[in-house]
Short mmCIF file of C-alpha atoms in Angstrom, two decimals:
data_model
loop_
_atom_site.label_atom_id
_atom_site.label_comp_id
_atom_site.label_asym_id
_atom_site.label_seq_id
_atom_site.Cartn_x
_atom_site.Cartn_y
_atom_site.Cartn_z
CA UNK A 1 7.70 8.64 -20.69
CA UNK A 2 9.65 5.87 -18.35
CA UNK A 3 8.40 2.25 -19.14
CA UNK A 4 8.15 0.29 -15.90
CA UNK A 5 7.91 -3.46 -16.40
CA UNK A 6 6.09 -5.16 -13.51
CA UNK A 7 6.95 -8.22 -11.85
CA UNK A 8 4.20 -9.68 -9.47
CA UNK A 9 5.36 -12.10 -7.10
CA UNK A 10 2.85 -14.88 -5.52
CA UNK A 11 4.37 -18.08 -3.77
CA UNK A 12 7.84 -17.05 -5.02
CA UNK A 13 6.74 -17.28 -8.69
CA UNK A 14 6.19 -14.54 -11.24
CA UNK A 15 2.26 -14.48 -12.08
CA UNK A 16 -0.21 -12.11 -13.55
CA UNK A 17 -3.78 -11.63 -12.61
CA UNK A 18 -6.65 -10.36 -14.44
CA UNK A 19 -8.55 -7.26 -12.95
CA UNK A 20 -6.84 -8.28 -9.54
CA UNK A 21 -8.95 -11.29 -9.01
CA UNK A 22 -7.63 -13.82 -6.61
CA UNK A 23 -7.45 -17.02 -8.42
CA UNK A 24 -7.18 -15.65 -11.87
CA UNK A 25 -3.44 -15.92 -11.85
CA UNK A 26 -1.24 -17.12 -14.79
CA UNK A 27 2.36 -18.11 -13.73
CA UNK A 28 4.83 -16.97 -15.97
CA UNK A 29 8.23 -17.80 -14.55
CA UNK A 30 9.51 -19.71 -11.27
CA UNK A 31 12.50 -17.40 -10.65
CA UNK A 32 11.56 -13.46 -10.29
CA UNK A 33 15.21 -12.84 -10.36
CA UNK A 34 15.69 -14.27 -13.71
CA UNK A 35 13.03 -12.12 -15.09
CA UNK A 36 14.16 -9.06 -13.47
CA UNK A 37 17.70 -9.42 -14.82
CA UNK A 38 16.14 -10.05 -18.53
CA UNK A 39 14.28 -6.94 -18.06
CA UNK A 40 17.39 -5.08 -17.08
CA UNK A 41 19.42 -6.51 -19.95
CA UNK A 42 16.52 -5.45 -22.45
CA UNK A 43 17.13 -1.88 -21.04
CA UNK A 44 14.63 -1.25 -18.20
CA UNK A 45 15.77 1.78 -16.16
CA UNK A 46 12.87 0.73 -13.46
CA UNK A 47 11.16 -2.09 -12.00
CA UNK A 48 7.69 -2.34 -10.60
CA UNK A 49 7.59 -5.29 -8.13
CA UNK A 50 4.35 -6.18 -6.12
CA UNK A 51 4.20 -8.79 -3.51
CA UNK A 52 0.81 -10.16 -4.34
CA UNK A 53 0.66 -12.52 -1.24
CA UNK A 54 1.11 -9.14 0.70
CA UNK A 55 -1.27 -7.72 -1.18
CA UNK A 56 -4.07 -10.07 -0.89
CA UNK A 57 -3.30 -11.06 2.87
CA UNK A 58 -2.06 -14.73 1.84
CA UNK A 59 1.61 -14.39 3.09
CA UNK A 60 4.64 -12.64 1.77
CA UNK A 61 7.92 -12.86 0.00
CA UNK A 62 10.44 -10.93 1.78
CA UNK A 63 13.37 -13.21 0.95
CA UNK A 64 12.74 -13.40 -2.97
CA UNK A 65 12.01 -9.83 -2.84
CA UNK A 66 15.52 -8.99 -1.12
CA UNK A 67 17.39 -11.31 -3.53
CA UNK A 68 15.55 -9.71 -6.77
CA UNK A 69 16.22 -6.16 -5.51
CA UNK A 70 19.73 -6.77 -4.79
CA UNK A 71 20.35 -8.69 -8.11
CA UNK A 72 19.24 -5.69 -10.27
CA UNK A 73 21.29 -2.75 -10.95
CA UNK A 74 18.24 -0.45 -11.38
CA UNK A 75 15.82 0.94 -8.94
CA UNK A 76 13.00 -0.97 -7.78
CA UNK A 77 9.48 0.58 -6.86
CA UNK A 78 7.91 -1.99 -4.58
CA UNK A 79 4.35 -2.38 -3.60
CA UNK A 80 2.00 -4.77 -1.87
CA UNK A 81 0.67 -4.95 1.40
CA UNK A 82 2.63 -2.07 2.63
CA UNK A 83 -0.04 -0.11 5.08
CA UNK A 84 1.91 1.05 8.10
CA UNK A 85 5.10 2.99 8.69
CA UNK A 86 6.99 -0.17 9.83
CA UNK A 87 6.19 -1.47 6.59
CA UNK A 88 7.60 1.44 4.60
CA UNK A 89 10.61 1.01 6.62
CA UNK A 90 10.98 -2.68 6.05
CA UNK A 91 10.38 -2.03 2.24
CA UNK A 92 13.10 0.28 2.20
CA UNK A 93 15.50 -1.89 4.14
CA UNK A 94 15.01 -4.56 1.47
CA UNK A 95 16.33 -1.95 -1.05
CA UNK A 96 13.35 -0.58 -2.63
CA UNK A 97 13.87 2.88 -4.07
CA UNK A 98 10.19 3.77 -3.80
CA UNK A 99 7.10 2.18 -2.00
CA UNK A 100 3.66 2.20 -3.36
CA UNK A 101 0.92 2.83 -0.80
CA UNK A 102 -2.71 2.24 -1.40
CA UNK A 103 -5.66 1.61 1.17
CA UNK A 104 -3.66 3.24 3.89
CA UNK A 105 -3.23 6.56 2.53
CA UNK A 106 -6.48 6.78 0.99
CA UNK A 107 -8.23 5.97 3.99
CA UNK A 108 -5.91 8.16 6.12
CA UNK A 109 -4.32 11.23 4.43
CA UNK A 110 -2.56 12.10 7.63
CA UNK A 111 -0.40 8.83 7.30
CA UNK A 112 0.42 9.71 3.75
CA UNK A 113 1.50 13.23 5.09
CA UNK A 114 3.63 11.67 7.61
CA UNK A 115 5.38 8.99 5.45
CA UNK A 116 6.08 11.47 2.92
CA UNK A 117 7.59 14.03 5.06
CA UNK A 118 9.52 11.25 6.49
CA UNK A 119 10.72 9.78 3.14
CA UNK A 120 10.49 12.39 0.62
CA UNK A 121 10.06 11.38 -3.29
CA UNK A 122 10.11 7.80 -2.14
CA UNK A 123 6.32 7.37 -1.81
CA UNK A 124 3.95 6.44 -4.59
CA UNK A 125 0.26 7.11 -3.78
CA UNK A 126 -1.71 4.09 -5.66
CA UNK A 127 -5.08 5.28 -7.24
CA UNK A 128 -7.22 2.09 -8.25
CA UNK A 129 -10.17 3.25 -9.86
CA UNK A 130 -13.17 2.55 -11.90
CA UNK A 131 -13.27 5.73 -13.54
CA UNK A 132 -15.45 7.35 -11.03
CA UNK A 133 -14.79 6.25 -7.49
CA UNK A 134 -11.49 5.34 -5.92
CA UNK A 135 -11.38 1.49 -4.84
CA UNK A 136 -9.60 0.10 -1.83
CA UNK A 137 -9.36 -3.51 -0.06
CA UNK A 138 -8.72 -5.27 -3.20
CA UNK A 139 -11.01 -3.25 -5.21
CA UNK A 140 -14.00 -4.28 -3.44
CA UNK A 141 -14.80 -0.70 -1.56
CA UNK A 142 -15.17 2.54 -2.31
CA UNK A 143 -13.39 5.07 -1.01
CA UNK A 144 -14.69 8.32 -2.43
CA UNK A 145 -14.95 10.22 -5.95
CA UNK A 146 -11.91 10.35 -7.92
CA UNK A 147 -12.22 13.90 -8.76
CA UNK A 148 -12.31 14.98 -5.11
CA UNK A 149 -9.80 12.32 -3.49
CA UNK A 150 -6.74 13.13 -5.94
CA UNK A 151 -6.67 16.73 -5.11
CA UNK A 152 -7.27 15.92 -1.22
CA UNK A 153 -4.37 13.40 -1.38
CA UNK A 154 -2.08 16.02 -3.15
CA UNK A 155 -2.64 18.49 -0.80
CA UNK A 156 -1.98 15.87 2.06
CA UNK A 157 1.70 15.56 0.56
CA UNK A 158 1.27 12.76 -2.56
CA UNK A 159 4.31 13.58 -4.49
CA UNK A 160 3.56 10.71 -7.28
CA UNK A 161 0.24 8.59 -8.15
CA UNK A 162 0.13 5.39 -9.68
CA UNK A 163 -3.35 5.16 -11.14
CA UNK A 164 -4.69 1.86 -12.25
CA UNK A 165 -7.67 1.55 -14.23
CA UNK A 166 -9.18 -1.87 -12.62
CA UNK A 167 -11.37 -2.82 -15.52
CA UNK A 168 -8.53 -2.71 -17.78
CA UNK A 169 -5.88 -4.17 -15.68
CA UNK A 170 -4.33 -7.71 -17.24
CA UNK A 171 -6.96 -7.53 -19.99
CA UNK A 172 -4.68 -6.14 -22.76
CA UNK A 173 -7.73 -4.26 -23.75
CA UNK A 174 -5.79 -0.84 -23.93
CA UNK A 175 -5.20 1.91 -21.54
CA UNK A 176 -7.97 4.37 -20.44
CA UNK A 177 -6.74 7.42 -21.94
CA UNK A 178 -9.61 9.58 -20.78
CA UNK A 179 -8.87 8.81 -17.18
CA UNK A 180 -5.19 9.70 -17.34
CA UNK A 181 -5.89 12.97 -19.06
CA UNK A 182 -8.39 13.81 -16.14
CA UNK A 183 -5.41 13.02 -13.73
CA UNK A 184 -2.92 15.16 -15.01
CA UNK A 185 -5.39 18.19 -15.15
CA UNK A 186 -6.28 17.19 -11.32
CA UNK A 187 -2.69 16.79 -10.03
CA UNK A 188 0.23 18.73 -10.61
CA UNK A 189 2.54 15.76 -9.53
CA UNK A 190 3.80 13.04 -11.69
CA UNK A 191 1.21 10.35 -12.71
CA UNK A 192 2.10 6.67 -13.65
CA UNK A 193 -0.34 4.68 -15.67
CA UNK A 194 -1.39 0.97 -15.28
CA UNK A 195 -3.73 -1.45 -16.64
CA UNK A 196 -4.39 -2.56 -20.19
CA UNK A 197 -1.22 -1.64 -22.35
CA UNK A 198 -1.06 -4.26 -25.37
CA UNK A 199 1.04 -2.48 -28.05
CA UNK A 200 3.35 0.27 -28.97
CA UNK A 201 0.43 2.28 -30.12
CA UNK A 202 -1.13 2.14 -26.47
CA UNK A 203 2.14 3.61 -25.12
CA UNK A 204 2.31 6.15 -27.75
CA UNK A 205 -0.86 7.35 -27.10
CA UNK A 206 -0.09 7.31 -23.20
CA UNK A 207 2.72 9.62 -23.81
CA UNK A 208 0.13 12.13 -25.40
CA UNK A 209 -1.56 12.17 -22.08
CA UNK A 210 1.49 13.82 -20.38
CA UNK A 211 1.71 10.78 -17.67
CA UNK A 212 5.31 10.29 -16.23
CA UNK A 213 5.33 6.43 -16.81
CA UNK A 214 3.57 3.39 -17.64
CA UNK A 215 3.54 0.38 -15.96
CA UNK A 216 3.50 -2.62 -18.34
CA UNK A 217 2.94 -6.20 -17.44
CA UNK A 218 0.90 -8.93 -18.99
CA UNK A 219 1.86 -7.60 -22.66
CA UNK A 220 5.48 -8.40 -22.08
CA UNK A 221 4.73 -11.69 -20.74
CA UNK A 222 2.36 -12.62 -23.62
CA UNK A 223 4.64 -11.24 -26.21
CA UNK A 224 2.31 -8.71 -27.70
CA UNK A 225 4.78 -5.85 -26.96
CA UNK A 226 8.81 -6.24 -26.48
CA UNK A 227 10.46 -4.32 -24.11
CA UNK A 228 13.30 -2.92 -26.19
CA UNK A 229 10.72 -1.69 -28.56
CA UNK A 230 8.74 -0.18 -25.84
CA UNK A 231 11.79 1.63 -24.72
CA UNK A 232 12.71 2.68 -28.16
CA UNK A 233 9.20 4.32 -28.68
CA UNK A 234 8.82 6.14 -25.75
CA UNK A 235 12.41 7.94 -25.18
#
């Protein structure tokens, strides 16, 4: 299982939110490039980077993202506010290896199909869920039942899902293992897990659900988990 350290950027700094709530952010570093290089030095083979300003509609950080992606010698999975073909192209021009698409693909599977056909294996479809429904627009609106929407998106061309358990995100409360068991049964494409990881035991448990990877953020910043230990336990 791949461990993807998360770098969430807001106002040019590295922050973490709790359950995605604007205003709940804690600043962990002033320089995203330094954080990215540290994760790589500790053994990361991928980074998961989110432009929170773009995701929340409060701005964007293209220069910071460009500098970060150029500085690290590993591929970057980039998300946050990417809702059009032009935005996908801009993210790829910045140097992203993969782009994460959320609301736009859930609302319009036809858009997902066209983007996936144009950029094979470079699109990750974000599924944010409370365990029953898929949530969009900052987790404020329901878009349909999880068990119905995931197969529909896979049929529309989704080649990889990033599934976030919204009630666990940023809480260090442990991952929703039942959710990932359901998802790996629902979809025949790789699943990445996000939300709640605190410890090595959490990662080992996730590996048992057959997910491809786990996005880990707050645990690394709060020190409840060392990246080197995480990588050693999951390879």
